[in-house]
Short mmCIF file of C-alpha atoms in Angstrom, two decimals:
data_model
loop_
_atom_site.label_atom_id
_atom_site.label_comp_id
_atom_site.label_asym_id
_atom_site.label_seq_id
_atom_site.Cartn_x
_atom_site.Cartn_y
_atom_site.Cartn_z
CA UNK A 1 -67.60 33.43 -6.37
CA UNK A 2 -63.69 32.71 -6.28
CA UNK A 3 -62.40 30.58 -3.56
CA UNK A 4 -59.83 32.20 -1.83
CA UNK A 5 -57.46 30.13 1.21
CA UNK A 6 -55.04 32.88 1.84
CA UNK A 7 -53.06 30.35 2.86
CA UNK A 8 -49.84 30.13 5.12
CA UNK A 9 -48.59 28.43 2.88
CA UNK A 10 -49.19 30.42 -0.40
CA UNK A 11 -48.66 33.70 1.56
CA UNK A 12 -45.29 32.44 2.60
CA UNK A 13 -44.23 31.46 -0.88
CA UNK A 14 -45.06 34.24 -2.90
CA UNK A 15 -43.04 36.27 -0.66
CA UNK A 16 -40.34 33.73 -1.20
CA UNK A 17 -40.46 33.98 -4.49
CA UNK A 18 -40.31 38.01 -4.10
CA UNK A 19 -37.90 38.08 -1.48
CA UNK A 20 -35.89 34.75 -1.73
CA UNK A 21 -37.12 34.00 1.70
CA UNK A 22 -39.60 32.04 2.95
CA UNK A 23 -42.16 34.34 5.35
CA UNK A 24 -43.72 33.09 8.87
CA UNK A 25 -47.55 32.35 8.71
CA UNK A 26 -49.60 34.98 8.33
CA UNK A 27 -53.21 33.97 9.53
CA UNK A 28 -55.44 33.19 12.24
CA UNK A 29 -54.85 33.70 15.52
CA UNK A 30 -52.62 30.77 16.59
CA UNK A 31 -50.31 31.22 13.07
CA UNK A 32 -47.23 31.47 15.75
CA UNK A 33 -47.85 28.07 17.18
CA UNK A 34 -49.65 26.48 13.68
CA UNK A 35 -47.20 23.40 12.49
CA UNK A 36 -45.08 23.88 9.42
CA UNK A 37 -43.23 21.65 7.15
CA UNK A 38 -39.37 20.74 7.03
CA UNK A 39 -40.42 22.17 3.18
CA UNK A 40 -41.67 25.44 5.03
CA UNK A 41 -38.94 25.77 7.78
CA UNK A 42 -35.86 24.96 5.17
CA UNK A 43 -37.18 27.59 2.58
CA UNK A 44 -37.92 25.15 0.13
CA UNK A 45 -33.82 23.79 0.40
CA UNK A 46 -35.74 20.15 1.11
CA UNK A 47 -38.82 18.18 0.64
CA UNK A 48 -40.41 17.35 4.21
CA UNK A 49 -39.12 14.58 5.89
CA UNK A 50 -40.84 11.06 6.75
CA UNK A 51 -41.41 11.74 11.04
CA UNK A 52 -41.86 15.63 10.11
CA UNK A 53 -44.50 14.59 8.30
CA UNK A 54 -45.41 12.12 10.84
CA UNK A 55 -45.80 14.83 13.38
CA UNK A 56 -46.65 17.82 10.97
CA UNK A 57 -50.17 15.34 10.70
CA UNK A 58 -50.53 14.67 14.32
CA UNK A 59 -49.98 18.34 14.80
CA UNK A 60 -52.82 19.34 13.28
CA UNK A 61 -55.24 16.66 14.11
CA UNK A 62 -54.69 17.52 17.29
CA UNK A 63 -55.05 20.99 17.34
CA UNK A 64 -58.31 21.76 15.03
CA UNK A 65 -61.73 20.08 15.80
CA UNK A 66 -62.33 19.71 11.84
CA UNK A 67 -59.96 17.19 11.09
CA UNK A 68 -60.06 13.44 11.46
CA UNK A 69 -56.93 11.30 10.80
CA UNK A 70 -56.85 7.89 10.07
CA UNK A 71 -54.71 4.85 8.54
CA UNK A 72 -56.12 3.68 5.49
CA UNK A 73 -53.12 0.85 5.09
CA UNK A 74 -49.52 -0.11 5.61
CA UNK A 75 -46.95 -0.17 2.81
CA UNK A 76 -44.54 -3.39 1.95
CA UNK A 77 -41.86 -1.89 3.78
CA UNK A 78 -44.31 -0.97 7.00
CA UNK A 79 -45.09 2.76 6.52
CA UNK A 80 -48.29 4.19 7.06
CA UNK A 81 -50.98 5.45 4.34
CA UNK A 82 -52.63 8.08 6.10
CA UNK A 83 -56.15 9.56 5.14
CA UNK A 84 -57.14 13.20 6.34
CA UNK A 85 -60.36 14.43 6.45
CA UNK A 86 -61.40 17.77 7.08
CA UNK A 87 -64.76 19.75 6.75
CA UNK A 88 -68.36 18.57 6.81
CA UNK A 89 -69.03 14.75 6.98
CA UNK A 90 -71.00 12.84 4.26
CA UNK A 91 -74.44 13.57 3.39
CA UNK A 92 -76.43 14.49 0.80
CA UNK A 93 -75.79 18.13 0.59
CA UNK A 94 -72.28 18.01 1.16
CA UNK A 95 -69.75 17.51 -2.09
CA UNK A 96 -66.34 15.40 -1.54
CA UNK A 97 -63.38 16.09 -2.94
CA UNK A 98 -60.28 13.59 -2.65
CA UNK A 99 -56.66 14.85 -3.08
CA UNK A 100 -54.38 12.21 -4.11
CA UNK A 101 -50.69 13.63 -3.48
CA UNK A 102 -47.62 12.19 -4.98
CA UNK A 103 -48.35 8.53 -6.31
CA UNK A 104 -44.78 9.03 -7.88
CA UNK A 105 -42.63 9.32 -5.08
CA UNK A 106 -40.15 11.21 -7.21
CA UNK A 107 -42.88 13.97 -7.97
CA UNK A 108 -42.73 15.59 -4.42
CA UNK A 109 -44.36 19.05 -4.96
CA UNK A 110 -47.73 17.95 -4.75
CA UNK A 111 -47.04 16.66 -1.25
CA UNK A 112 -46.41 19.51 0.10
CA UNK A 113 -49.05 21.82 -1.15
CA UNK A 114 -51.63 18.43 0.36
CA UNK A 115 -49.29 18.98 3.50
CA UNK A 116 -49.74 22.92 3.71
CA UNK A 117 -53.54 22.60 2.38
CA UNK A 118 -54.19 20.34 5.57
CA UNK A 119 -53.12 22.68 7.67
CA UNK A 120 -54.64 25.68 5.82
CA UNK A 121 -57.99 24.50 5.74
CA UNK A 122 -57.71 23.15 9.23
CA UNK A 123 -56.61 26.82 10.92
CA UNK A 124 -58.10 29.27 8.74
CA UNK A 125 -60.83 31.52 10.35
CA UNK A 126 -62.59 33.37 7.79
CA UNK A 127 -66.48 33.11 7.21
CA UNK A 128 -65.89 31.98 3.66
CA UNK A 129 -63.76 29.19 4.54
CA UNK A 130 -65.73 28.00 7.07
CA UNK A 131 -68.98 28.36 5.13
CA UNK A 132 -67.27 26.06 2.84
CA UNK A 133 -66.00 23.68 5.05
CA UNK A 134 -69.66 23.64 6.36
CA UNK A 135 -71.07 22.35 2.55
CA UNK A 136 -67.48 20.35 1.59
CA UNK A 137 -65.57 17.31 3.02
CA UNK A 138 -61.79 17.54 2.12
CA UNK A 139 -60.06 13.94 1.67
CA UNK A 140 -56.88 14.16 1.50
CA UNK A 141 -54.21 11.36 1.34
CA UNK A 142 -50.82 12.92 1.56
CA UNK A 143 -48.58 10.41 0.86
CA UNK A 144 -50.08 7.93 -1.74
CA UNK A 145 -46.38 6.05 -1.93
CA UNK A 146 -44.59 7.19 0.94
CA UNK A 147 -42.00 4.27 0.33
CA UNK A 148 -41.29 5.13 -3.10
CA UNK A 149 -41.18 9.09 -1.22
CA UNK A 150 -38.93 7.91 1.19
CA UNK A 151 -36.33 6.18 -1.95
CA UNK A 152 -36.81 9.12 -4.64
CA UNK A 153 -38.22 6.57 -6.70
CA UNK A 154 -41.47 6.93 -8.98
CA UNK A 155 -42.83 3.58 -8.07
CA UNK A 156 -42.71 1.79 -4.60
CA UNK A 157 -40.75 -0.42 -3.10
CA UNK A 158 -41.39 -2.86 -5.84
CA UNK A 159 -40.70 -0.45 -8.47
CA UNK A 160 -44.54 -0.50 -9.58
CA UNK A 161 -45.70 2.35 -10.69
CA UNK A 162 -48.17 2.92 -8.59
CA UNK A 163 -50.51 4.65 -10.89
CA UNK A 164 -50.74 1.89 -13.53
CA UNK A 165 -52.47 -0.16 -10.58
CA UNK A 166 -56.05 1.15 -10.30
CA UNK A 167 -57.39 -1.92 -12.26
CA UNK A 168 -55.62 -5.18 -11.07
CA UNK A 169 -55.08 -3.55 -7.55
CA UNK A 170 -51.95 -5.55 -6.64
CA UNK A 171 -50.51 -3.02 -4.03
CA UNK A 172 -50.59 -2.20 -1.07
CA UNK A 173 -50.95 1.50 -2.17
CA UNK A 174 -53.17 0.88 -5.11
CA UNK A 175 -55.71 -1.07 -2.90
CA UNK A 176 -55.90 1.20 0.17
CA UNK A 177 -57.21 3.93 -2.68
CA UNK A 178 -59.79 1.78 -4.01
CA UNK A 179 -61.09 1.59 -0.49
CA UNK A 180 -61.19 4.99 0.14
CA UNK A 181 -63.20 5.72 -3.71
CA UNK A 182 -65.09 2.81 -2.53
CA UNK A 183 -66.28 3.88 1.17
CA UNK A 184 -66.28 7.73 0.43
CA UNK A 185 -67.59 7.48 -2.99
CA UNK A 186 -66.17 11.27 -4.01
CA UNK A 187 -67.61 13.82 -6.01
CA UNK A 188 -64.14 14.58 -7.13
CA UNK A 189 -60.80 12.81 -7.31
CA UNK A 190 -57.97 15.23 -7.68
CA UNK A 191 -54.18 13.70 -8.47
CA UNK A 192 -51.07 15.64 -7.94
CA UNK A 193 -47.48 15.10 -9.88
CA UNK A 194 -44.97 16.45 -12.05
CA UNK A 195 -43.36 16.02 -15.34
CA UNK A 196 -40.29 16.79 -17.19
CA UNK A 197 -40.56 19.24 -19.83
CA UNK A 198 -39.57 18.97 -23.75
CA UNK A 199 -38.91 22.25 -24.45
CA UNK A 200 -40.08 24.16 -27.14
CA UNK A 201 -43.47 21.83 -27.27
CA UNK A 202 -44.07 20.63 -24.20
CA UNK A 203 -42.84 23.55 -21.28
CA UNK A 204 -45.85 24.61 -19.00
CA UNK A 205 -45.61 25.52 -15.51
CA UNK A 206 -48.22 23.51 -14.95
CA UNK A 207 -50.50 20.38 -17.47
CA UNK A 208 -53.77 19.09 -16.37
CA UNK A 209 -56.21 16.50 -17.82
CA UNK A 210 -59.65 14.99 -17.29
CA UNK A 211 -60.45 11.65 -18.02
CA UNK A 212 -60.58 10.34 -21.21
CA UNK A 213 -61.89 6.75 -21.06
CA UNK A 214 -64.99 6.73 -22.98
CA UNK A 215 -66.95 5.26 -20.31
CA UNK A 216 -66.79 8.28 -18.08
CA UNK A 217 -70.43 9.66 -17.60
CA UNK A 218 -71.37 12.64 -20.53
CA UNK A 219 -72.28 14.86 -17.21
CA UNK A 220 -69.33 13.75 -15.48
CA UNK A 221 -67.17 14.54 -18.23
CA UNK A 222 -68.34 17.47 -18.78
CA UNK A 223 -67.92 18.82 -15.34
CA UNK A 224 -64.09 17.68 -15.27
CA UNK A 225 -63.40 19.94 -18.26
CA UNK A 226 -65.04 22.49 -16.73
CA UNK A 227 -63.12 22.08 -13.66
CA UNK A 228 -59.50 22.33 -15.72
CA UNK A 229 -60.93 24.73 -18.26
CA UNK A 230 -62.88 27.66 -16.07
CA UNK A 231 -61.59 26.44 -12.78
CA UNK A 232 -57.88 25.19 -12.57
CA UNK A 233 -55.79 27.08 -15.54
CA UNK A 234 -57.79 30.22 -14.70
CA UNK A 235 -56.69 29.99 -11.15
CA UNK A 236 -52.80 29.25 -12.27
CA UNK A 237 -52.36 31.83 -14.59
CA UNK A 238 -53.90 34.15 -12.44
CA UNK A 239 -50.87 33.64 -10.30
CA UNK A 240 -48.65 34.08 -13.26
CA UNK A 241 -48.23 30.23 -14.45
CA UNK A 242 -48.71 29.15 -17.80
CA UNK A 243 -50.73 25.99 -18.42
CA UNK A 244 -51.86 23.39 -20.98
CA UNK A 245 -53.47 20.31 -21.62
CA UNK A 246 -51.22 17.23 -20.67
CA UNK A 247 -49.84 14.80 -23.42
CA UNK A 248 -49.92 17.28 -26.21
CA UNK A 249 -47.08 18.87 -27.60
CA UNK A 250 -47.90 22.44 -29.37
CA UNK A 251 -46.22 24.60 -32.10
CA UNK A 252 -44.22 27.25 -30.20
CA UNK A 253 -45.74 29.79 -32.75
CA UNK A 254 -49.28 28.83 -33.24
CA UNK A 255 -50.55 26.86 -30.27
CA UNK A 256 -51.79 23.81 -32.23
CA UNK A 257 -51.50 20.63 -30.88
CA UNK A 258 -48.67 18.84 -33.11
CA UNK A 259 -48.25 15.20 -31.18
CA UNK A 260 -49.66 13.30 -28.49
CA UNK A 261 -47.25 11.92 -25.93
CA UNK A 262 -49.39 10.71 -23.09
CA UNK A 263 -52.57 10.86 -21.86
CA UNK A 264 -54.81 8.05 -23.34
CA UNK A 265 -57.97 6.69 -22.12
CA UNK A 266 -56.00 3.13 -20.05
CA UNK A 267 -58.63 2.55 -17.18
CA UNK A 268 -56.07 1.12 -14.90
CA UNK A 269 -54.76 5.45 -14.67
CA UNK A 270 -55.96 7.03 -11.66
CA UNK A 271 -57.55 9.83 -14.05
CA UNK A 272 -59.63 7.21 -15.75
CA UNK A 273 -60.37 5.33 -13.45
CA UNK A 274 -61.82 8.27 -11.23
CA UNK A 275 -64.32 9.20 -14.39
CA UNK A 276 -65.05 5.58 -14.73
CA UNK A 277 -66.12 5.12 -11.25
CA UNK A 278 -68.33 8.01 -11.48
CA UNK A 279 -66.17 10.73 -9.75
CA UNK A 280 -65.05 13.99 -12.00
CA UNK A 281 -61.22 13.71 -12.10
CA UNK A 282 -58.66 15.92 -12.99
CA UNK A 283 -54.91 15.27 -13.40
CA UNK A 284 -52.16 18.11 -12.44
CA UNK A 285 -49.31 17.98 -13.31
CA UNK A 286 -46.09 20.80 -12.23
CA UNK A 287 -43.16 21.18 -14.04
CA UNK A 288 -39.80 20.15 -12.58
CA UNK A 289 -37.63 21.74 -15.04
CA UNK A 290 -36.05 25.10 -13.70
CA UNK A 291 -37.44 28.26 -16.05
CA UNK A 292 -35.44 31.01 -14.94
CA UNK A 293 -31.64 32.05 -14.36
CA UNK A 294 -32.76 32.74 -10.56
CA UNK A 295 -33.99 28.88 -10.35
CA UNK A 296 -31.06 27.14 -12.33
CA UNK A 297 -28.89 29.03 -9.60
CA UNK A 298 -30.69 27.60 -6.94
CA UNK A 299 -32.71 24.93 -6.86
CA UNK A 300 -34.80 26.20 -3.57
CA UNK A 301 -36.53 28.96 -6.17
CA UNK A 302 -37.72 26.00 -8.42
CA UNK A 303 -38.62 23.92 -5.41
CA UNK A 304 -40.79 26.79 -4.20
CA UNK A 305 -41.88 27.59 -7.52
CA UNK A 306 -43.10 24.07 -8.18
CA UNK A 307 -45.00 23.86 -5.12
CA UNK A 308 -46.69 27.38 -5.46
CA UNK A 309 -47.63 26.60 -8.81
CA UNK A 310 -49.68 23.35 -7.44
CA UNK A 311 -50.77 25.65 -4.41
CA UNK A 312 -52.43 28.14 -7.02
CA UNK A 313 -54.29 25.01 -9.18
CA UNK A 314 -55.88 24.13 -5.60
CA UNK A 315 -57.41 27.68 -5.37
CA UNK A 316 -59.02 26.42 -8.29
CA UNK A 317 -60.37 23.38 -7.44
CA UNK A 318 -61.57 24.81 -4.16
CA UNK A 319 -63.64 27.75 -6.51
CA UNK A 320 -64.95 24.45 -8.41
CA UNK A 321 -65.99 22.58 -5.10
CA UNK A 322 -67.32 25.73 -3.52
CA UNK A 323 -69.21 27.25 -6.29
CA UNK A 324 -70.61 24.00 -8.84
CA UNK A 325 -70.90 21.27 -5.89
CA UNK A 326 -74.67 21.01 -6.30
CA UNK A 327 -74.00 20.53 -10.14
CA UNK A 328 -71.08 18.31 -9.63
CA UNK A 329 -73.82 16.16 -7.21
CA UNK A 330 -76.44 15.80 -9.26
CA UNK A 331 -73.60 14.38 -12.19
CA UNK A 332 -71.83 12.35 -9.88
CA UNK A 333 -75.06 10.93 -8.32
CA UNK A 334 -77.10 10.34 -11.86
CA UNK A 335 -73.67 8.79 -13.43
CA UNK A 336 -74.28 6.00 -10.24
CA UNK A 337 -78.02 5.55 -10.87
CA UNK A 338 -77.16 5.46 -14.73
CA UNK A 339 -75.79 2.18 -14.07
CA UNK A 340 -78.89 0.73 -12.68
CA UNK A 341 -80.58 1.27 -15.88
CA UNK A 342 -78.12 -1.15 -17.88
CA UNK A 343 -78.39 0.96 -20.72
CA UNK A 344 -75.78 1.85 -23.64
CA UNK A 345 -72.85 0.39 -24.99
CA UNK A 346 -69.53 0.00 -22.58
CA UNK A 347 -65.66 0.58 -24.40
CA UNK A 348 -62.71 -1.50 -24.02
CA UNK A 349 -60.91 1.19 -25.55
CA UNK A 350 -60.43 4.61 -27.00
CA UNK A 351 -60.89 7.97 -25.56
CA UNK A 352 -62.26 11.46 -25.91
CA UNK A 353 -60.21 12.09 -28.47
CA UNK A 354 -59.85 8.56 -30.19
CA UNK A 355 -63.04 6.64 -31.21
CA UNK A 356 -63.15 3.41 -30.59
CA UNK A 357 -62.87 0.66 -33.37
CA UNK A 358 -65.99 -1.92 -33.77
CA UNK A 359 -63.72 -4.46 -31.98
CA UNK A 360 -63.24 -2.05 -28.83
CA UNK A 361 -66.94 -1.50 -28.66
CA UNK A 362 -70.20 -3.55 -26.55
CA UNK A 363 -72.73 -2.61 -28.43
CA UNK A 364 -75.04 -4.95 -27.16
CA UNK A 365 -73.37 -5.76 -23.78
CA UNK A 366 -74.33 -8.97 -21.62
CA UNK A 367 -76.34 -8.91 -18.85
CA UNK A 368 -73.55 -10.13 -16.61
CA UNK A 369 -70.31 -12.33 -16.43
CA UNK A 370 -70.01 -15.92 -14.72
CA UNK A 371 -67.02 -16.83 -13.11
CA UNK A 372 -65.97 -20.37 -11.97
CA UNK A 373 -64.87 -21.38 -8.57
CA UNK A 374 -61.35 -20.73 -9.20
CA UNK A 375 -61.92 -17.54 -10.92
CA UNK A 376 -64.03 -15.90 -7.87
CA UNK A 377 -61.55 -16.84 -5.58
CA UNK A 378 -58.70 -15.36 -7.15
CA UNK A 379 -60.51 -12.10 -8.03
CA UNK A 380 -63.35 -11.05 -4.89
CA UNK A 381 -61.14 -9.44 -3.18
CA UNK A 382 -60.38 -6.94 -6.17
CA UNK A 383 -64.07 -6.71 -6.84
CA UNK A 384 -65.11 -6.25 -3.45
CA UNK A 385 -62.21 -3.06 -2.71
CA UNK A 386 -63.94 -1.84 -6.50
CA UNK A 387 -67.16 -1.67 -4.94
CA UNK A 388 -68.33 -4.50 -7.75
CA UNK A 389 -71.30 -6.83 -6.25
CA UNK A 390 -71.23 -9.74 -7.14
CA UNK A 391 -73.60 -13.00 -6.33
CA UNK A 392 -72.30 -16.54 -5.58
CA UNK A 393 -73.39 -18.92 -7.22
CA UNK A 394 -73.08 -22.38 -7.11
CA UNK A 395 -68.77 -22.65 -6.76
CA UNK A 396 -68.83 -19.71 -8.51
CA UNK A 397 -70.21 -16.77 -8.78
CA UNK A 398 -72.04 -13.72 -11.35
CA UNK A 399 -71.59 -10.52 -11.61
CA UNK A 400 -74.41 -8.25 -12.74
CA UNK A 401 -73.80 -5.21 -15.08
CA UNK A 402 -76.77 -3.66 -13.61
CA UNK A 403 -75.19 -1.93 -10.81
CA UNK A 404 -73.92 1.71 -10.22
CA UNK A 405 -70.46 0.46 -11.55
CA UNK A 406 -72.12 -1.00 -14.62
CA UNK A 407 -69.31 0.07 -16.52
CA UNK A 408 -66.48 -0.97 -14.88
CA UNK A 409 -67.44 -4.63 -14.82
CA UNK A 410 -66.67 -5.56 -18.51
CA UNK A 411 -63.35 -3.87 -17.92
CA UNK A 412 -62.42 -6.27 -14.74
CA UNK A 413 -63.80 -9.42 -16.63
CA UNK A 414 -64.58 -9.25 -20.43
CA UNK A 415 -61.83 -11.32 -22.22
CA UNK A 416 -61.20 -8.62 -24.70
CA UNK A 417 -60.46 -5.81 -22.07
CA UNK A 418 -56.86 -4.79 -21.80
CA UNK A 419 -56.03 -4.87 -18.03
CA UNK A 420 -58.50 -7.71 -17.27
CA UNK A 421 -58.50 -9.34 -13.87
CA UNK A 422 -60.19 -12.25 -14.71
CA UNK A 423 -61.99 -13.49 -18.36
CA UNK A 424 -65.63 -14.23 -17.43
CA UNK A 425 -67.80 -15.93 -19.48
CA UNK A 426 -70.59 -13.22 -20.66
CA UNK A 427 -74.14 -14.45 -19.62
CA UNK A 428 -76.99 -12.76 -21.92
CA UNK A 429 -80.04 -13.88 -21.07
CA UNK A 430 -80.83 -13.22 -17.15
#
């Protein structure tokens, strides 16, 4: 079964992109009053502003009985992070999916197809969309750096790149996701940007990737390729976009991958982090780069383009949710209980596509780390917004690898990992 949201927002752009226009809504039967973004209303001139999306939110919460919003955290510079959630609340037959929109707040197209998805999923009236709002909770947080949004900036206010911070945790942006991963626990983490393109190798509409850290579950894996390979492209180039696999460079002529320029297996990556916390994860990524005379001319035609693009990958991931969330349940759920076990060796580095050396690799990994008085205090708070238990003990305290984040725990505290928050002293007989 395909997913289809014949959404205001995709209805209005591919006549935009027809017509050089940008149509009125199209669906349900309140589409005249429905809120639309300062995206929507300029015809793609502008990216929505700070209050209209303040109010585009409020709009909608207040106006459909399926969506809850909420503030998940305040920025440095006092704006709010904002969490939507829409559909069927958490049980066991229900999948999650988590859209994570713009952590670079100079790659604004994936805000506004969150924005327009929102509001899409919140008004539409079919029996299809509402049978799968019935089996699927929607978590979306629009904004993930609305102060680097508000500057044009990648990073936030600090200039941290916001999406090198899913390890150490040191933002204010960074830390209100961990929370949400933590609380929701989701099925599915889904994380929206763009790139510039390097054309003739590198010049896609649209790139995705799963995650490649090697400690990402074999069934969990395995169901984030199949949500990029059978799910996501499909679904783009359906709608006329080409696609790829992000990172690699190709020969124009053949296809074959030539070079890797991104895309490694770093746990602190959203992407990585989503596979090693159990979730399948996909990264999208939309290209900024104009393609045609008609969008060098005017940059509203590659705005719209951009966001339609990201629009179509979300049919996609819908299909996924909608058609392999009992499959994507019983991976997510036996990746936790996996960790229980304490069973199998744990990488410090690598990926997919990389082995690991001897040196990156716990064979025979301990049974837990200690940490000293000092340590604990300096790091809880990280391991509690992980969702790591740990047990005081003494002035200190230990935390057990036999836990559903197993894996993650020698990456927060082994001395040899990379992005370390603390160097533990392994304990092996417990």
């Amino acid at each position: 079964m395909t997913f289809h949201v014949r959404s205001f927002a995709l209805a209005a752009l591919t006549v935009a992109l027809t017509a050089g226009l940008m149509a009125a809504p199209a669906r349900a039967a309140d589409a005249t009053t429905a809120p639309r973004t300062g995206f929507e209303t300029s015809g793609g001139t502008r990216w929505t502003g700070e209050e209209e999306e303040r109010s585009f939110l409020a709009a909608v919460d207040r106006a459909s009985d399926r969506v809850a919003l909420s503030r998940i955290g305040t920025t440095k510079q006092g704006r709010e992070l904002a969490l939507v959630a829409i559909g069927a609340r958490p049980a066991a037959t229900v999948t999650t999916v988590l859209l994570i929109c713009s952590q670079h707040g100079n790659e604004p197209s994936g805000r506004e197809a969150c924005l327009t998805t929102v509001r899409d999923l919140a008004f539409a009236r079919d029996r299809q969309t509402r049978a799968f709002l019935a089996r699927t909770e929607i978590l979306v947080i629009p904004n993930a750096n609305p102060d680097g949004r508000a500057a044009d900036i990648r990073g936030n206010s600090d200039r941290v790149d916001v999406n090198r911070d899913h390890i150490a945790l040191k933002t204010a942006e960074g830390r209100a996701m961990a929370a949400v991963i933590r609380d929701h626990r989701p099925d599915v983490i889904y994380d929206l940007h763009e790139y510039g393109a390097s054309p003739p190798y590198y010049d896609r509409d649209l790139f995705d990737l799963w995650p490649r850290n090697l400690n990402t579950d074999s069934r969990v894996h395995r169901e984030s390729k199949a949500l990029s390979e059978r799910y996501v492209r499909p679904a783009a180039e359906d709608k006329g976009h080409t696609s790829g696999t992000y990172g690699i460079w190709t020969d124009p002529a053949t296809g074959e991958p030539i070079r890797q320029v991104a895309g490694d297996g770093q746990e602190r990556i959203l992407r990585n982090a989503s596979g090693v916390k159990n979730s399948v994860g996909l990264l999208i990524e939309s290209r900024v780069d104009p393609l045609t005379d008609a969008e060098k001319a005017d940059p509203a035609v590659n705005n719209r383009r951009r966001v339609s693009s990201q629009l179509a990958a979300l049919e996609g991931l819908m299909s996924f949710a909608g058609e392999r969330g009992p499959a994507v349940r019983a991976a997510t759920s036996l990746a936790r209980w996996n960790g229980f076990l304490d069973r199998g060796p744990i990488y410090l580095g690598g990926a997919d596509n990389t082995p690991a050396t001897p040196a990156e690799t716990l064979a025979d990994p301990p049974c837990g780390y200690r940490l000293d008085g000092t340590q604990f205090a300096e790091v809880k708070d990280e391991l509690a917004l992980h969702g790591v238990v740990a047990r005081e003990v003494g002035d200190g305290a230990f935390v057990p690898l036999r836990q559903s984040q197993r894996k993650l725990v020698p990456l927060l505290l082994d001395a040899r990992a990379t992005y370390r928050l603390a160097s533990g002293q392994p304990v092996t007989a417990c």
